[in-house]
Amino acid sequence: MTPPKKPTLVSDNLSSPDKLAASLCVGVVGLGHMGSAFAQNLVDSGYKTFVFDRNESKRNACAGAKPASVLADLSVCDVVFSSLPDDTVLSNLSEGSNGLVSVLKEGAVHVSTSTVSPAISRHLSQLHEMNGQGYVASPVLGNPDLAKARKVFFMVAGASGPLSKAAPVIESLGQHVFFMGDDPGHANLMKLAANVMIATTLESMGETLALLRKGGIPAEVGFDVLTNSLFDSKVHKAYGGKILREQYRPAGMVVPLALKDMRLALLEAERSTTPMPFASLVRDRMVAMLARGWDTLDWSALGLLASQDARLPSAQELSDVLK
């Protein structure tokens, strides 16, 4: 199969990013850590930016953006980003008489940066198309700090028309965009697959560091050897560093959201009859974390679970979740 090619973008006919920013009005729905970072960067890039969140204080916290008290205020926008936690919230904000599908103008493009199922993306893409609008799936690889620094990676997919309009704006928010073709579900499947790899890496690092500690090798020494030899990836260094320091707060991704992603990935695996025994194991490990009341911890706390299973001591700062 031929890999998808980068589409022709509307920005290809503009001489500068400033002209692109001046030509488009953008909106952001969902002002959590990621959404607020995107909104502020859009403002800083010169876009006329509208922001919506059910929390009024979040709407007012984005300097330079225009707070939208209702979704209908986004009807002037050419491109609207949504950054939402799951399928249900995305569907509720998009569908119905007051949802994005109803309020966006003809030709507007909804860009979903959420980690959701391929099925909901395909469904919303059809609804937007029926209403003369576009839909682009654009999930993100990276954390809120990387989003603020425009260092995240986007996986984007959608019909060529909406994609050509939205992609230049997406490119301004990160360090690289991977074009996944015209099926929006493929972008979401790619994100779920990436999260499976992160989660299984966290589990293996947690078990490995616990083994080293139990065998008398300081975790710092083992971490240095591993991440400065064969395992020097960003995931091993960044998330492994959290396990090493037992730094599970503040959470970049809380355990319930990580479990949601594993569940979605395994549903896709079941549909395509793809056995994923390691992913199934890690899903159960995340359920065990929730059973311990660790719902506010970062998903790298898989390392904490491994150390607890090995009866190793943990940092005093974690005493409230370990009692």
XYZ file of C-alpha atoms in Angstrom:
323
model
C 0.000 0.000 0.000
C 1.344 3.449 -0.936
C 1.899 5.688 2.119
C -0.337 8.803 2.262
C 1.224 11.942 0.812
C 1.140 15.426 2.240
C -1.812 17.273 0.680
C -1.607 20.617 -1.064
C -2.226 23.192 1.644
C -3.965 26.551 1.465
C -0.823 28.058 2.969
C 1.141 27.014 -0.122
C -0.434 29.993 -1.881
C 0.332 32.459 0.923
C 3.680 34.176 1.250
C 3.915 34.125 5.066
C 2.413 32.631 8.240
C 1.203 36.126 9.167
C -1.025 36.235 6.093
C -2.461 32.841 6.970
C -3.209 33.959 10.535
C -4.877 37.099 9.233
C -7.044 35.105 6.857
C -8.538 32.636 9.352
C -10.604 32.822 12.514
C -10.070 29.850 14.826
C -11.763 28.395 17.885
C -10.779 25.992 20.657
C -13.280 23.838 22.545
C -12.038 22.225 25.759
C -9.482 24.176 27.776
C -7.721 21.497 29.729
C -3.921 21.431 29.805
C -3.592 20.626 26.097
C -6.457 22.762 24.821
C -5.362 25.831 26.737
C -1.811 25.431 25.393
C -3.123 25.253 21.824
C -5.358 28.277 22.379
C -2.576 30.438 23.766
C -0.230 29.480 20.931
C -2.907 30.326 18.362
C -3.336 33.753 19.962
C 0.422 34.261 20.014
C 0.570 33.328 16.318
C -1.804 36.157 15.494
C -5.020 34.201 14.919
C -8.301 35.720 15.988
C -9.116 33.058 18.543
C -12.365 32.149 20.291
C -12.296 29.766 23.264
C -15.073 27.702 24.829
C -15.153 25.619 27.985
C -17.983 24.896 30.394
C -15.721 26.316 33.115
C -15.956 30.107 32.864
C -12.656 30.707 34.653
C -10.851 28.655 31.996
C -12.495 30.680 29.218
C -11.291 33.897 30.790
C -7.770 32.653 31.528
C -6.573 32.613 27.920
C -4.985 36.026 27.399
C -5.857 37.588 24.077
C -8.617 35.117 23.175
C -12.317 35.931 22.980
C -14.335 33.871 25.511
C -17.365 32.128 24.016
C -20.191 31.632 26.491
C -21.981 29.192 24.157
C -20.865 27.037 21.248
C -22.907 29.188 18.859
C -20.360 31.977 19.396
C -17.963 29.858 17.322
C -20.137 30.202 14.228
C -17.743 32.843 12.870
C -14.753 30.468 12.988
C -13.151 28.880 9.945
C -11.353 26.177 11.930
C -12.363 24.883 15.379
C -10.119 22.644 17.479
C -11.600 20.361 20.123
C -9.541 18.884 22.951
C -11.847 16.559 24.894
C -11.380 13.485 27.097
C -13.415 10.752 25.414
C -15.974 9.676 22.822
C -18.983 10.626 24.930
C -17.882 14.196 25.597
C -16.830 14.678 21.974
C -20.181 13.374 20.759
C -22.165 15.519 23.198
C -20.292 18.672 22.177
C -20.600 17.910 18.473
C -24.096 16.519 17.984
C -27.560 17.833 18.770
C -29.307 21.120 18.085
C -26.644 23.148 19.914
C -23.588 21.087 18.978
C -20.699 22.004 16.722
C -22.250 20.292 13.706
C -25.288 22.555 14.020
C -23.564 25.845 14.838
C -20.518 25.846 12.544
C -20.849 27.677 9.256
C -20.633 26.000 5.885
C -17.023 25.282 4.932
C -15.769 25.367 8.520
C -13.490 22.551 9.689
C -13.671 20.747 13.024
C -10.232 19.485 14.092
C -10.431 16.894 16.875
C -7.170 16.507 18.800
C -8.771 14.074 21.250
C -7.725 10.479 21.818
C -10.970 8.784 20.834
C -12.150 5.752 18.912
C -11.815 5.512 15.138
C -15.568 4.891 15.020
C -16.571 8.253 16.544
C -14.232 10.083 14.159
C -15.762 8.401 11.123
C -19.262 9.117 12.432
C -18.590 12.813 13.069
C -16.818 13.147 9.734
C -19.998 11.987 7.990
C -22.189 14.358 10.021
C -19.994 17.362 9.263
C -19.885 16.457 5.576
C -23.700 16.248 5.460
C -23.798 19.797 6.835
C -21.299 21.194 4.343
C -18.436 21.234 6.836
C -15.203 19.301 7.270
C -13.747 17.077 9.966
C -10.075 16.301 10.556
C -8.817 13.841 13.167
C -5.593 15.196 14.624
C -4.623 13.376 17.848
C -1.420 14.382 19.573
C 1.752 12.686 20.757
C 3.249 14.719 23.590
C 2.387 16.261 26.946
C 1.106 19.734 27.923
C 4.645 21.100 28.418
C 5.575 20.025 24.885
C 2.312 21.511 23.608
C 3.201 24.876 25.146
C 6.612 24.714 23.458
C 5.066 23.630 20.103
C 7.034 20.394 20.273
C 4.174 17.901 20.002
C 3.542 15.575 17.064
C 0.227 15.398 15.218
C -1.239 12.473 13.295
C -3.850 13.886 10.933
C -6.386 12.358 8.575
C -9.464 13.506 6.737
C -10.864 14.483 3.368
C -8.454 16.488 1.207
C -10.466 19.726 1.213
C -10.821 20.157 4.984
C -7.311 18.807 5.503
C -5.747 21.356 3.156
C -7.486 24.141 5.077
C -6.706 22.955 8.609
C -3.248 21.425 8.241
C -1.309 24.736 8.072
C -2.843 25.784 11.387
C -2.082 22.385 12.901
C 1.517 22.582 11.658
C 1.977 25.885 13.499
C 1.215 24.156 16.810
C 3.780 21.353 16.748
C 7.122 20.165 15.476
C 5.848 17.624 12.936
C 2.625 16.463 11.290
C 2.193 12.891 10.069
C -0.397 12.633 7.290
C -2.384 9.414 7.624
C -4.687 9.630 4.607
C -8.356 10.420 4.096
C -9.856 8.032 6.676
C -10.025 10.009 9.951
C -10.180 6.760 11.903
C -6.623 5.941 10.882
C -5.257 8.929 12.805
C -7.044 7.770 15.944
C -5.921 4.163 15.499
C -2.343 5.389 15.148
C -2.635 7.354 18.413
C -4.095 4.382 20.269
C -1.289 2.156 18.979
C 1.301 4.675 20.143
C -0.266 4.810 23.604
C -0.173 1.026 23.802
C 3.571 1.161 23.138
C 4.051 3.815 25.810
C 2.007 1.877 28.361
C 3.803 -1.410 27.733
C 7.138 0.421 27.949
C 6.139 1.873 31.312
C 5.237 -1.573 32.594
C 8.523 -3.099 31.422
C 10.583 -0.231 32.860
C 8.775 -0.418 36.174
C 9.416 -4.152 36.458
C 13.052 -3.786 35.357
C 13.867 -1.006 37.822
C 12.164 -2.973 40.606
C 14.323 -6.003 39.749
C 17.482 -3.903 39.887
C 16.550 -2.311 43.212
C 15.682 -5.678 44.713
C 19.014 -7.064 43.511
C 21.009 -4.291 45.156
C 21.702 -2.056 42.124
C 20.594 1.547 42.702
C 17.768 2.497 40.384
C 19.718 5.597 39.326
C 22.603 3.433 38.122
C 20.336 1.078 36.228
C 18.429 3.967 34.662
C 21.693 5.578 33.549
C 22.929 2.373 31.917
C 19.655 1.613 30.171
C 18.805 5.084 28.860
C 22.323 5.891 27.743
C 22.833 2.680 25.786
C 20.145 0.744 23.913
C 17.067 2.377 25.440
C 17.647 6.077 24.836
C 14.229 7.009 23.436
C 12.146 9.941 24.679
C 9.667 7.550 26.253
C 12.331 5.643 28.167
C 14.012 8.822 29.383
C 10.991 10.990 30.136
C 8.565 8.446 31.568
C 11.311 6.254 32.976
C 12.583 9.347 34.763
C 9.197 9.723 36.446
C 9.401 6.115 37.626
C 12.961 6.648 38.859
C 12.011 9.786 40.824
C 8.570 8.429 41.762
C 7.210 11.653 40.333
C 3.616 10.685 39.621
C 2.112 14.112 40.324
C 1.111 16.325 38.657
C -0.148 13.809 36.153
C 0.416 14.339 32.447
C -2.169 11.603 31.832
C -4.174 10.287 34.759
C -4.724 6.561 35.091
C -8.455 6.597 34.149
C -7.709 8.262 30.801
C -4.842 5.859 30.134
C -7.139 2.933 30.895
C -9.703 4.370 28.481
C -7.079 4.404 25.730
C -6.067 0.802 26.405
C -9.708 -0.242 26.318
C -10.241 1.477 22.962
C -7.103 -0.102 21.525
C -8.158 -3.561 22.658
C -11.627 -3.067 21.157
C -9.988 -2.317 17.812
C -7.742 -5.342 18.276
C -10.779 -7.541 18.887
C -12.567 -6.178 15.817
C -9.564 -6.922 13.616
C -8.791 -10.246 15.369
C -5.357 -9.002 16.459
C -4.159 -10.717 19.654
C -2.461 -8.253 22.027
C -1.606 -10.244 25.175
C 0.848 -7.684 26.581
C -1.633 -4.842 26.088
C -4.311 -6.913 27.847
C -1.961 -7.463 30.766
C -1.182 -3.766 31.089
C -4.879 -2.932 30.948
C -5.392 -5.214 33.961
C -2.473 -3.545 35.727
C -4.199 -0.198 35.256
C -7.403 -1.635 36.716
C -5.309 -2.716 39.724
C -4.066 0.883 40.059
C -7.631 2.175 40.180
C -8.508 -0.505 42.739
C -5.813 1.033 44.953
C -7.313 4.513 44.567
C -4.545 5.843 42.317
C -6.890 7.650 39.949
C -5.065 11.006 40.293
C -1.611 9.600 39.517
C 0.190 9.673 36.185
C 0.055 6.464 34.148
C 3.785 6.048 34.737
C 2.691 4.909 38.222
C 2.739 1.462 36.616
C 6.288 1.659 37.966
C 4.953 2.291 41.457
C 2.724 -0.774 41.159
C 5.732 -2.890 40.164
C 7.783 -1.640 43.119
C 4.882 -2.217 45.521
C 4.439 -5.759 44.222
C 8.132 -6.310 44.960
C 7.629 -4.925 48.502
C 10.068 -2.093 47.909
C 9.869 1.146 49.914
C 8.356 4.208 48.230
C 8.805 7.924 48.639
C 7.183 9.570 51.658
C 5.341 11.911 49.290
C 3.229 8.946 48.172
C 2.077 8.016 51.662
C -1.456 9.273 51.047
C -2.063 6.843 48.170
C -0.229 3.917 49.743
C -1.984 3.824 53.103
